mmCIF file of C-alpha atoms in Angstrom:
data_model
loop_
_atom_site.group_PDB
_atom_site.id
_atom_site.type_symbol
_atom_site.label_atom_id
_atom_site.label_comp_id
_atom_site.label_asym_id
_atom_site.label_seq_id
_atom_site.Cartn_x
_atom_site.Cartn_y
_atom_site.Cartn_z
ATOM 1 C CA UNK B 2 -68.645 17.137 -12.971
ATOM 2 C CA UNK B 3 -70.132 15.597 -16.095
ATOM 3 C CA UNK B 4 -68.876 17.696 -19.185
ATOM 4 C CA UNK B 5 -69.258 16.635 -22.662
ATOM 5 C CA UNK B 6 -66.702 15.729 -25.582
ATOM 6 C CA UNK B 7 -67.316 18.788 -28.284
ATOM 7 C CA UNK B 8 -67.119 22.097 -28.083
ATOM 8 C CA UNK B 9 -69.727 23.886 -30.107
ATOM 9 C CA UNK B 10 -69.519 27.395 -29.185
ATOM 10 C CA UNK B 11 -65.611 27.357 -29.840
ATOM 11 C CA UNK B 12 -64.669 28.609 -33.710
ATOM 12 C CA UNK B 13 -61.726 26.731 -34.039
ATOM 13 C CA UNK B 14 -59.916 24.006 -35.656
ATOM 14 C CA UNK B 15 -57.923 23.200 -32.574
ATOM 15 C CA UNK B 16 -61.804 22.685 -30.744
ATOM 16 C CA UNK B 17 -62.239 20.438 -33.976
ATOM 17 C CA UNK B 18 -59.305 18.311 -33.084
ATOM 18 C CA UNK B 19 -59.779 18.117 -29.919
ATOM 19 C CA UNK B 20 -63.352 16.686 -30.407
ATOM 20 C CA UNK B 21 -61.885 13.951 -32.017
ATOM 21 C CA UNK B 22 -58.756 12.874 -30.184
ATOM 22 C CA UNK B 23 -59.220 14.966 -26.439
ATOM 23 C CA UNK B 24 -61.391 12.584 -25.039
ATOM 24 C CA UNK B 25 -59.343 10.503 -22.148
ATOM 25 C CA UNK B 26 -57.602 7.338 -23.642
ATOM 26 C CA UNK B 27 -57.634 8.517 -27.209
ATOM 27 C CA UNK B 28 -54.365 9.679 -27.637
ATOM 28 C CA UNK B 29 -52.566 6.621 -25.906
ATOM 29 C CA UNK B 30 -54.972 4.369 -28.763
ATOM 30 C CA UNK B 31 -53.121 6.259 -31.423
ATOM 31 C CA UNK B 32 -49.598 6.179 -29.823
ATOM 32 C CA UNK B 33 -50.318 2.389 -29.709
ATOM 33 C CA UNK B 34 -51.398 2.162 -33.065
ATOM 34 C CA UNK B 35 -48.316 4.088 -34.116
ATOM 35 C CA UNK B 36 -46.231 1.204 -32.212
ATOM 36 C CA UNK B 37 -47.820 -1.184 -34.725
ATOM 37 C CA UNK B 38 -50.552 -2.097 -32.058
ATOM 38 C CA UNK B 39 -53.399 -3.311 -34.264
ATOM 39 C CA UNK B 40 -55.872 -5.705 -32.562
ATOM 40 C CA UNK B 41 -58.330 -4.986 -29.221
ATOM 41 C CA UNK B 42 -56.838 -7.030 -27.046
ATOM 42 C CA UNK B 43 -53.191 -6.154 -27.729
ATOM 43 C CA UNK B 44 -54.826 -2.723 -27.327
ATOM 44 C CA UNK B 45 -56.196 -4.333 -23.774
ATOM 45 C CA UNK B 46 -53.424 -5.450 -22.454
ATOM 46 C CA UNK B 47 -51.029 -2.638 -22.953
ATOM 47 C CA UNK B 48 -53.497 0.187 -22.217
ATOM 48 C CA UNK B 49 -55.567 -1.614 -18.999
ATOM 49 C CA UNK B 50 -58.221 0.253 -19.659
ATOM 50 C CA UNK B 51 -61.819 -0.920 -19.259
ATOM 51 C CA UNK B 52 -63.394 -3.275 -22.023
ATOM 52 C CA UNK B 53 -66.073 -0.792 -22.809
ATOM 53 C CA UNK B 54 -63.851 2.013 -22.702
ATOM 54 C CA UNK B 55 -61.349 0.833 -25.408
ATOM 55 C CA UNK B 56 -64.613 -0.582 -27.665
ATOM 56 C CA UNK B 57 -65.896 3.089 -27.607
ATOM 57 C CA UNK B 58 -62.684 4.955 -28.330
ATOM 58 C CA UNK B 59 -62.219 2.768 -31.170
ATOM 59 C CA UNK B 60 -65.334 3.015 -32.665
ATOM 60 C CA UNK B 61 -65.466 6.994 -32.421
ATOM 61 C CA UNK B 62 -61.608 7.180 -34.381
ATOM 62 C CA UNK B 63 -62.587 4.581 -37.036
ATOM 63 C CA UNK B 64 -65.834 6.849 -37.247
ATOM 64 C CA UNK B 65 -63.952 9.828 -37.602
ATOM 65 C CA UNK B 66 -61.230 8.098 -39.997
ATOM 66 C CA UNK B 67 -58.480 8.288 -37.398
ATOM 67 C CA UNK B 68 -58.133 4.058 -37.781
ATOM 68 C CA UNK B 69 -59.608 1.778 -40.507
ATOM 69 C CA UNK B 70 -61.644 -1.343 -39.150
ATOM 70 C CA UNK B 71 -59.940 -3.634 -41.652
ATOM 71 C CA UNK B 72 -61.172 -7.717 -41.546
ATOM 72 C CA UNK B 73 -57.946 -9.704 -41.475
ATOM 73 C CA UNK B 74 -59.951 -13.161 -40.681
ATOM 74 C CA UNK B 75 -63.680 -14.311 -41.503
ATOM 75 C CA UNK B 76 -64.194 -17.637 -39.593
ATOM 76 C CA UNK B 77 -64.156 -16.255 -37.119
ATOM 77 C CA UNK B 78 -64.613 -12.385 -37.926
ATOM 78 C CA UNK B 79 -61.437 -10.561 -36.467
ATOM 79 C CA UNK B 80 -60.488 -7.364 -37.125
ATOM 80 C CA UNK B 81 -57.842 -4.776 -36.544
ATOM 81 C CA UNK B 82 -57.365 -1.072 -36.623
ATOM 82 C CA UNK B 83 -55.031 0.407 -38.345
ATOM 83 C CA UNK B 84 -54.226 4.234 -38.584
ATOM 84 C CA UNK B 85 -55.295 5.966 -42.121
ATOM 85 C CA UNK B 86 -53.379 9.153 -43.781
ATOM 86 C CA UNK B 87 -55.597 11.301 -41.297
ATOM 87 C CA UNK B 88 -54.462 9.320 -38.293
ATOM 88 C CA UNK B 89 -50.972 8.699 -39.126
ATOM 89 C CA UNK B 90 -50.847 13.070 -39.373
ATOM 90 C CA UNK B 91 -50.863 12.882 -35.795
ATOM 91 C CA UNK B 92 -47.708 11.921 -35.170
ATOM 92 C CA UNK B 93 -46.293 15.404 -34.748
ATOM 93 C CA UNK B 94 -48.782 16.010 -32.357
ATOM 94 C CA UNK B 95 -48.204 12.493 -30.701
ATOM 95 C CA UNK B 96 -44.341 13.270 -30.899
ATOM 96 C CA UNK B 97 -44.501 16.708 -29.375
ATOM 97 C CA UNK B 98 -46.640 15.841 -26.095
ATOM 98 C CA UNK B 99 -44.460 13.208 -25.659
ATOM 99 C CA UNK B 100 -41.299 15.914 -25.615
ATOM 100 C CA UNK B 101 -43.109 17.832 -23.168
ATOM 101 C CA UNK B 102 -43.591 14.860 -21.127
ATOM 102 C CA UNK B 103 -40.506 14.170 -21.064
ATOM 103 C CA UNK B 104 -38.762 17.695 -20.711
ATOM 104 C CA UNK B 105 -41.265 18.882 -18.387
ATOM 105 C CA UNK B 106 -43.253 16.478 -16.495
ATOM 106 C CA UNK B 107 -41.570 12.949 -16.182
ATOM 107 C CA UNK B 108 -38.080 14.590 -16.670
ATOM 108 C CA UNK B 109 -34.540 12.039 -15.793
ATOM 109 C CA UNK B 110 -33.871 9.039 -18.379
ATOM 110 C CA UNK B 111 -35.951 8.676 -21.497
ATOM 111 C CA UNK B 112 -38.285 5.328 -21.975
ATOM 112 C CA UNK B 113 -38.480 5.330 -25.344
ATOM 113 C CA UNK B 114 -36.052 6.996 -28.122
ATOM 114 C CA UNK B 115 -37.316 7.885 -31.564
ATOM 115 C CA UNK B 116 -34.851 8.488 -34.451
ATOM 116 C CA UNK B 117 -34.491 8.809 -38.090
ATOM 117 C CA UNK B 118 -34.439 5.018 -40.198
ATOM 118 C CA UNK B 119 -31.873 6.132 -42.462
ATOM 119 C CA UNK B 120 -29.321 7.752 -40.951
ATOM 120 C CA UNK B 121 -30.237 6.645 -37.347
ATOM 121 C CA UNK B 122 -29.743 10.179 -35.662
ATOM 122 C CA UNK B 123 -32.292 10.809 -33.000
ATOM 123 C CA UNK B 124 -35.119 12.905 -33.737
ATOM 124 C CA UNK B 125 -34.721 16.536 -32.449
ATOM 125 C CA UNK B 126 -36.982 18.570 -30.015
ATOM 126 C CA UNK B 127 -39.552 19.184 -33.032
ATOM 127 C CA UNK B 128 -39.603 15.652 -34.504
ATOM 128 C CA UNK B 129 -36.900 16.674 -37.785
ATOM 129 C CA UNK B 130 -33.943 15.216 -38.791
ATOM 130 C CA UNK B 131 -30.922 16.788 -37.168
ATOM 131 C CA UNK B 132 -28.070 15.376 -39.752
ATOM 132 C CA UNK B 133 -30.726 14.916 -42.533
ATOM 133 C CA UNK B 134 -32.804 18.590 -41.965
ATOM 134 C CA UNK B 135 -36.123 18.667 -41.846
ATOM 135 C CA UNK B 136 -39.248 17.095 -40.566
ATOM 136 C CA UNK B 137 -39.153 13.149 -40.551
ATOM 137 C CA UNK B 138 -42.838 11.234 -41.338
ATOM 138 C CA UNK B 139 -43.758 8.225 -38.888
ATOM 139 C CA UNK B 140 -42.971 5.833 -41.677
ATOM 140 C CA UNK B 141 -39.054 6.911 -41.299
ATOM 141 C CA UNK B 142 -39.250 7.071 -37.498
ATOM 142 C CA UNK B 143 -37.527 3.557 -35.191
ATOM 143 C CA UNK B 144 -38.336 3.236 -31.837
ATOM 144 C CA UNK B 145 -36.308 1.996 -29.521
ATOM 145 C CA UNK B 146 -35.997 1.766 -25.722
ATOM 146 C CA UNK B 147 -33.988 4.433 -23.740
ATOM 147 C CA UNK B 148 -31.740 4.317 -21.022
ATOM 148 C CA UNK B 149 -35.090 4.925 -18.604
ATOM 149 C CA UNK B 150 -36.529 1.900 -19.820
ATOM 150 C CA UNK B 151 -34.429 -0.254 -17.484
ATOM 151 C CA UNK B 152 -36.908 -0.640 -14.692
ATOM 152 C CA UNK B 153 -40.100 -1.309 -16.882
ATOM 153 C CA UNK B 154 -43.554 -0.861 -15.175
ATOM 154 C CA UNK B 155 -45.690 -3.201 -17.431
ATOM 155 C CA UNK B 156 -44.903 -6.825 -18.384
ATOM 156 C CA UNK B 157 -47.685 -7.749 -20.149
ATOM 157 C CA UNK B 158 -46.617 -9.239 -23.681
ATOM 158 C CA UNK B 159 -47.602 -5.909 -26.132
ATOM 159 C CA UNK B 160 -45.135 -4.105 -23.637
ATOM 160 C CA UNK B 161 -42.838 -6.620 -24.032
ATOM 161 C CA UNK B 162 -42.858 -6.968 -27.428
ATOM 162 C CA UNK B 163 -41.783 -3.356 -27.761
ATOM 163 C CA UNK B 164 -38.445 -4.041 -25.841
ATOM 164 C CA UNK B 165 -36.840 -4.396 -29.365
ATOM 165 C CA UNK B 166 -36.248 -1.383 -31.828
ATOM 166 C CA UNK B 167 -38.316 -1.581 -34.565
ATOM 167 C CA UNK B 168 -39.654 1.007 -37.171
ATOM 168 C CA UNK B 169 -42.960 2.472 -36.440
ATOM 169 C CA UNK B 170 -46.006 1.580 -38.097
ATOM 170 C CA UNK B 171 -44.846 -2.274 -38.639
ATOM 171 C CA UNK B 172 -47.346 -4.421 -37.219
ATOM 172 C CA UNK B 173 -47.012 -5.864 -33.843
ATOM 173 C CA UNK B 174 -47.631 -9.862 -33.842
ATOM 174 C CA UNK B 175 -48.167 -11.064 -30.177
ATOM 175 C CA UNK B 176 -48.592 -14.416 -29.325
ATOM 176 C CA UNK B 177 -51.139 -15.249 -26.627
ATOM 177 C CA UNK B 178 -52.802 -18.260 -25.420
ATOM 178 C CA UNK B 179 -56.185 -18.212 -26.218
ATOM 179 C CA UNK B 180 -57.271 -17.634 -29.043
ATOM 180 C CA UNK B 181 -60.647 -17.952 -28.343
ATOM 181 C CA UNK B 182 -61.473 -14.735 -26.089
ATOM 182 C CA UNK B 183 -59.221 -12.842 -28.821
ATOM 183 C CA UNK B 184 -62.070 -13.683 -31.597
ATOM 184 C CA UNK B 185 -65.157 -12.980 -29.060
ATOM 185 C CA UNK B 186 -63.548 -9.551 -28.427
ATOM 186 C CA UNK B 187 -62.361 -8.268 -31.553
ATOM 187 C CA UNK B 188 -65.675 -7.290 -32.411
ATOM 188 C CA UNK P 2 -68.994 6.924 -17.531
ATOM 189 C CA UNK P 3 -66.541 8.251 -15.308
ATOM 190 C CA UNK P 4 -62.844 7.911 -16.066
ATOM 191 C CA UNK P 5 -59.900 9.600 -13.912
ATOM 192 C CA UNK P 6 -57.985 11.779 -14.999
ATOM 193 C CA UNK P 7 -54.272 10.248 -15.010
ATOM 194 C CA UNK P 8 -52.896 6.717 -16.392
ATOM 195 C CA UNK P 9 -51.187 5.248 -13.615
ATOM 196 C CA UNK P 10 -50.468 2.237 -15.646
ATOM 197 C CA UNK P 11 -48.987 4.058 -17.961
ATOM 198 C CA UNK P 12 -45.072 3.861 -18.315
ATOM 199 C CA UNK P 13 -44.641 6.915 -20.587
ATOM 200 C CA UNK P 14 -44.677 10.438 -20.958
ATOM 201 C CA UNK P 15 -47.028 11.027 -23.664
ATOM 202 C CA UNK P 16 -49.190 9.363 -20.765
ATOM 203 C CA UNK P 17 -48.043 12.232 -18.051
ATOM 204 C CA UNK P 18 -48.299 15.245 -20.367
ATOM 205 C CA UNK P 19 -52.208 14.158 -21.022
ATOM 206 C CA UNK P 20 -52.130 14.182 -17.114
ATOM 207 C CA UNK P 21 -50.874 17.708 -16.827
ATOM 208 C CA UNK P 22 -53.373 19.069 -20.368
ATOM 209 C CA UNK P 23 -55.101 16.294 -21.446
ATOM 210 C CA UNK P 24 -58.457 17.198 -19.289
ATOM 211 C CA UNK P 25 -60.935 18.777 -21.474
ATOM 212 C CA UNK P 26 -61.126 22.884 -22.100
ATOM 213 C CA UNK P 27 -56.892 22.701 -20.718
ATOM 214 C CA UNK P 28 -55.684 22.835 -24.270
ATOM 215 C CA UNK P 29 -58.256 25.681 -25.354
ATOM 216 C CA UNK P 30 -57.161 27.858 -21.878
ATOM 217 C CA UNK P 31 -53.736 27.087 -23.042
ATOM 218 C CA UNK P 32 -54.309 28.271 -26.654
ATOM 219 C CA UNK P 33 -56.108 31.285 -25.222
ATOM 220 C CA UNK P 34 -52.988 32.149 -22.857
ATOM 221 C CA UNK P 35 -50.926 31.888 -26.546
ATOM 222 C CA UNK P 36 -53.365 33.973 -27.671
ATOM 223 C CA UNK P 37 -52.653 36.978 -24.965
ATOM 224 C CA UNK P 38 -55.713 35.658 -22.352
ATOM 225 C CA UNK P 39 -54.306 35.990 -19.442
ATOM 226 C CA UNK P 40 -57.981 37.434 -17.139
ATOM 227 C CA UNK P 41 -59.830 35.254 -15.456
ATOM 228 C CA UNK P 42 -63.115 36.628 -17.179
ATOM 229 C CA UNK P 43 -61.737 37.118 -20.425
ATOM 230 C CA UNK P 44 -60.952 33.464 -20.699
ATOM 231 C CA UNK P 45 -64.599 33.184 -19.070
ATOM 232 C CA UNK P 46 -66.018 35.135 -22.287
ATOM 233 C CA UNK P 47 -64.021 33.965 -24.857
ATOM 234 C CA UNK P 48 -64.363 29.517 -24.238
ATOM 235 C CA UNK P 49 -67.910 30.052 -22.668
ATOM 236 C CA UNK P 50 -67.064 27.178 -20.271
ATOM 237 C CA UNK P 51 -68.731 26.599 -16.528
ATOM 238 C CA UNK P 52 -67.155 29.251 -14.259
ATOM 239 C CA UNK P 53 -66.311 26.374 -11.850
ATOM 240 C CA UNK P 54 -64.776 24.515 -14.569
ATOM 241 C CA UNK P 55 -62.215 27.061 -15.405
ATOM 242 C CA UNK P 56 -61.268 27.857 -12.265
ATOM 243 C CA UNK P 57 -60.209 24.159 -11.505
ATOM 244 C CA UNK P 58 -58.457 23.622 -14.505
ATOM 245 C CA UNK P 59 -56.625 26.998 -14.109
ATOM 246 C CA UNK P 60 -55.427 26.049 -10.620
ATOM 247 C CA UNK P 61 -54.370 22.724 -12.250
ATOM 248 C CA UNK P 62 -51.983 24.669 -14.782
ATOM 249 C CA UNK P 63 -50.917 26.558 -12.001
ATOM 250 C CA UNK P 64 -50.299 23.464 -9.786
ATOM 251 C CA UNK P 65 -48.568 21.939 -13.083
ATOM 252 C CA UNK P 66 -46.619 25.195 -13.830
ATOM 253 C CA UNK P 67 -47.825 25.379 -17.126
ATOM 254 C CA UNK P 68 -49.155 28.919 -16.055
ATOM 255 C CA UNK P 69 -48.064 31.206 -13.122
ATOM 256 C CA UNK P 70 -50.983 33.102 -11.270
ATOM 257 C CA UNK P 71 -49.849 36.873 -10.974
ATOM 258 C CA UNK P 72 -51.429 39.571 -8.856
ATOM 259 C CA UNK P 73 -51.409 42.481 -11.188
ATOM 260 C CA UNK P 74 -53.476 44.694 -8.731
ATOM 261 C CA UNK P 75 -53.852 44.736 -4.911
ATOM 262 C CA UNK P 76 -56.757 46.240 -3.835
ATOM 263 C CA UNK P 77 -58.920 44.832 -5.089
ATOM 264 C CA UNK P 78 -56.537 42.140 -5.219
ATOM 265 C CA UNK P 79 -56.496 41.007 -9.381
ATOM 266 C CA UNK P 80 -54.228 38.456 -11.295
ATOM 267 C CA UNK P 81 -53.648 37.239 -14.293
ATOM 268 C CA UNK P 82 -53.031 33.729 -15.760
ATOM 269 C CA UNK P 83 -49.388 33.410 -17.750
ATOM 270 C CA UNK P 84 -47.737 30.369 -19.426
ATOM 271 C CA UNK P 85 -44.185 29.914 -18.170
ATOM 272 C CA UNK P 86 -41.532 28.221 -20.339
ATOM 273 C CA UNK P 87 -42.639 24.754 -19.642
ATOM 274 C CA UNK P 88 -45.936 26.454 -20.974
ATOM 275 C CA UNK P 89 -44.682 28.262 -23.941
ATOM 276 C CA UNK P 90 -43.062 24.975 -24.425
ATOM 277 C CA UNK P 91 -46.454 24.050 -25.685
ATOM 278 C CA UNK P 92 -46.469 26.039 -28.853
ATOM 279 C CA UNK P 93 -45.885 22.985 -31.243
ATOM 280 C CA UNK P 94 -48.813 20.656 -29.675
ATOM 281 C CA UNK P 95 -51.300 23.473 -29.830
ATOM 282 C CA UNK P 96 -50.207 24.505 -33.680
ATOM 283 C CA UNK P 97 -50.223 20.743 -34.265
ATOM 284 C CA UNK P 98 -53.835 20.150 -33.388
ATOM 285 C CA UNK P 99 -54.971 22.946 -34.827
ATOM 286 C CA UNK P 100 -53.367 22.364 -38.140
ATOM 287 C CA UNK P 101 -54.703 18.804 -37.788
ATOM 288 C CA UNK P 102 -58.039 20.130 -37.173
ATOM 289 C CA UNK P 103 -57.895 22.256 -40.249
ATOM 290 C CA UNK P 104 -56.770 20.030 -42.663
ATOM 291 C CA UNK P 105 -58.414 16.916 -41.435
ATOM 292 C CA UNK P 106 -61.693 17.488 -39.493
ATOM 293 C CA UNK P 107 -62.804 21.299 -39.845
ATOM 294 C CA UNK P 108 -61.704 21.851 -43.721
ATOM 295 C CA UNK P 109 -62.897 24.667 -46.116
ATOM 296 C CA UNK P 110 -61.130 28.181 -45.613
ATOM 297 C CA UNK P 111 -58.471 28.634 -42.258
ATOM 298 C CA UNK P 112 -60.150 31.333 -39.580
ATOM 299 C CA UNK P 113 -56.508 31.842 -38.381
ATOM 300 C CA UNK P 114 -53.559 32.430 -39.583
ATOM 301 C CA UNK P 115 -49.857 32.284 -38.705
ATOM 302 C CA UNK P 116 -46.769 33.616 -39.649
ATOM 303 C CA UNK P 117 -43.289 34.531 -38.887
ATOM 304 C CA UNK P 118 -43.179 37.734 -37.535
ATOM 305 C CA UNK P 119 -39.721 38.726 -38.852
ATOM 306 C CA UNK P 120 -40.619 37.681 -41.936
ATOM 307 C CA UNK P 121 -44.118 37.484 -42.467
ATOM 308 C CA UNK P 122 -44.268 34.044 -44.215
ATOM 309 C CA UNK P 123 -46.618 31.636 -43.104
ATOM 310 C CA UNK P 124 -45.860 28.625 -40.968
ATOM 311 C CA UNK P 125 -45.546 25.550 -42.676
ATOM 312 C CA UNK P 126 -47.179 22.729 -41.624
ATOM 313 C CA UNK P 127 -44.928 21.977 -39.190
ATOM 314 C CA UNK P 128 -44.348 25.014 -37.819
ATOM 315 C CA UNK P 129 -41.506 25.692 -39.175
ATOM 316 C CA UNK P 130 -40.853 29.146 -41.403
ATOM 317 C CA UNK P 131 -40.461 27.788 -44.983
ATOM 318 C CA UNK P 132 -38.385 31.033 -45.720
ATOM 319 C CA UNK P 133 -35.915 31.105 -42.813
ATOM 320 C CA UNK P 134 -35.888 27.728 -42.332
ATOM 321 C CA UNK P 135 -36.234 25.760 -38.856
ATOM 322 C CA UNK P 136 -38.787 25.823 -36.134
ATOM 323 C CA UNK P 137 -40.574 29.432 -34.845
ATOM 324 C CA UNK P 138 -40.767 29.780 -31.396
ATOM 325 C CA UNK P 139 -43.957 30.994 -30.130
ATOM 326 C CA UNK P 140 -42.370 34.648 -29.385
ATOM 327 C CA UNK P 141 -41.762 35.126 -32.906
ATOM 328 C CA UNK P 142 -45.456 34.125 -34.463
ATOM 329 C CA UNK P 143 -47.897 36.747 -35.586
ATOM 330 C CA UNK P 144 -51.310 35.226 -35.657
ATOM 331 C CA UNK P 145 -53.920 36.784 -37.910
ATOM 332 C CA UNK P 146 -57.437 36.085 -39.066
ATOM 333 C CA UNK P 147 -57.773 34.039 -42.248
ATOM 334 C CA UNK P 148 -60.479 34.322 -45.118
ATOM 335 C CA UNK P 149 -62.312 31.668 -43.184
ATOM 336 C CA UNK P 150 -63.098 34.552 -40.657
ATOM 337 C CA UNK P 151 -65.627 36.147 -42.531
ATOM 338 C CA UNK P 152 -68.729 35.125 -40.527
ATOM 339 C CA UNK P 153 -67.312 34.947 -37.014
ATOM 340 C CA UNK P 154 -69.365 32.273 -34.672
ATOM 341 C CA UNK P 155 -68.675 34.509 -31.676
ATOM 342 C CA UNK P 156 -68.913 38.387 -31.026
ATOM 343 C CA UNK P 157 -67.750 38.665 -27.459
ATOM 344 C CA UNK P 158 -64.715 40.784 -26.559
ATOM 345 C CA UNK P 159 -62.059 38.631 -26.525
ATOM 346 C CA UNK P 160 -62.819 37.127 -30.149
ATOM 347 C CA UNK P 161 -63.580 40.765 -31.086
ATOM 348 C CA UNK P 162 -60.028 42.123 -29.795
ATOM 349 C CA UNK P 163 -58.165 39.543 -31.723
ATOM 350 C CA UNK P 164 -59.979 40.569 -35.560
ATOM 351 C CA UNK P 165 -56.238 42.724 -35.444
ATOM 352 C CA UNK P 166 -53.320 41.147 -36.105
ATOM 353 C CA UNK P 167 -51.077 40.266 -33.212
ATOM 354 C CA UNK P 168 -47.917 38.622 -32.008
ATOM 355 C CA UNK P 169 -48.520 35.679 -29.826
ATOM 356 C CA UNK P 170 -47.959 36.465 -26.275
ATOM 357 C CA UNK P 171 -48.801 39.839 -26.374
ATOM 358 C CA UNK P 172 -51.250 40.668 -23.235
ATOM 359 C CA UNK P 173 -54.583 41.169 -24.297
ATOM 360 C CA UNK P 174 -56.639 44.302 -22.809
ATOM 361 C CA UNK P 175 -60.026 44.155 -22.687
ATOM 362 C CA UNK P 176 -62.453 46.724 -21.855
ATOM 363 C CA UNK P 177 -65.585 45.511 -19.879
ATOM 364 C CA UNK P 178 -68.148 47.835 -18.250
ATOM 365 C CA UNK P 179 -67.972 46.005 -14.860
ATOM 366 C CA UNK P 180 -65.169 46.186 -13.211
ATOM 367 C CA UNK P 181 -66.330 44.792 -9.844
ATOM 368 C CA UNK P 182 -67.197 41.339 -11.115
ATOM 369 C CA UNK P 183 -63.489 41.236 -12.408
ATOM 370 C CA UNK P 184 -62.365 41.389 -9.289
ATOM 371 C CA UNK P 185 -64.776 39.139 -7.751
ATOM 372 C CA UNK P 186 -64.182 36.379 -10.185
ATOM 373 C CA UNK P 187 -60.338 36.914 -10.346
ATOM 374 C CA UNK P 188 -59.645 35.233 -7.246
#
């Protein structure tokens, strides 16, 4: 059944969100982006989601000033996306369906831990500190692998990348081979 | 263009949450249910969604356990639509996109409030209870309308019913003049 993306007879700001993030794919863009995931076909590879897909979903969050389209090249033009002060306020959310994931859906060993930079205590059931008290920003969060990461479904090189701990937010350098389809994509 | 509706590729469980409420109208049913919604035609009134919409995405959150289906009357036979725990387990994600929404898409004056019941104090950003200190379980939120309510978009029942100030959770009864398409529609 062919629905569409807003919800115009709804008089809330959860609709509001929702028209800007609850469209399929969106989410998993930001979560990457939080991971430091920055250019398409990084974006490509660890998501395997159609071309045209990822192009759109992109386009509607730098449109709605979830990501910044930021030039890091000219000759030829390449871009990345980065997540603004809007899009990086989405980590509780990002966090906390994760949790529920994880308690309630996936359930057995965690894939991914999250804790707190300074004091290196994992992050509670809410996303706060439990030695420091409080709620901890994405720019204070590592991410590491868990003790369910040990059979690992995706080998492509962004997943692999991610293998070591590393703070959120830091960009994500991948090496790949051509260079070529990178530029023509970017776009 | 058509997309599934579960990431397969997908080694994580942000990735299996969005599987269980990531469909569209599943996080609006679920923030009704918070609301007290728990009738099939209430929830029909108040999100104004396709009739065969709803009742897939219902018997998804049933299959999920995210709600339980309760006969509340058997002849003619009538239930009503409950989160469980896993459900209630919800609480921060929906308060997260809505506060999201609010301060980052919708703006200007909040049409809802909430606060901690024992208290009264509102919830942080976070939803946490500045005063108290530390998370507030769903149970113990009292959700109000703000000064952004003044000119409500909708006038039908369920929107009407919740003007008063409530506790989350608390069932919702609505009067409607006919009774038999309840029970028709309740199945």
């Amino acid at each position: 059944m062919a629905l569409g993306t807003d919800y115009p007879h709804q008089d809330c700001s959860l609709a509001r969100a929702l028209e800007v993030v609850g469209e399929r794919w969106s989410l998993l863009i930001i979560r990457d982006a939080f991971y430091g995931v920055s250019r398409f076909n990084d974006f490509l590879v660890h998501l395997d989601l159609p071309k045209a897909v990822l192009t759109a979903r992109l386009n509607s969050l730098v449109e709605a000033q979830v990501l910044a389209k930021i030039a890091y090249q000219q000759s030829p033009p390449r871009y990345k996306y980065v997540l603004t002060e809007s899009g990086r306020s989405l980590w509780p959310v990002v966090y906390g369906l994760a949790q529920w994931g994880f308690n309630h859906v996936s359930g057995g060993m965690p894939k991914m831990l999250f804790s707190h930079t300074p004091c290196g205590s994992r992050l509670d059931a809410f996303g706060g500190c439990p030695a420091c008290g409080g709620p901890v920003p994405p720019e204070a969060v590592t991410m590491q692998q868990g003790p369910g990461a040990d059979e690992p479904m995706r080998q492509d090189p962004v997943s692999q990348a991610l293998v070591q701990a590393r703070p959120l937010l830091t960009p994500l350098a991948v090496d790949r081979p051509s260079r070529r389809s990178d530029s023509r994509r970017a776009g």
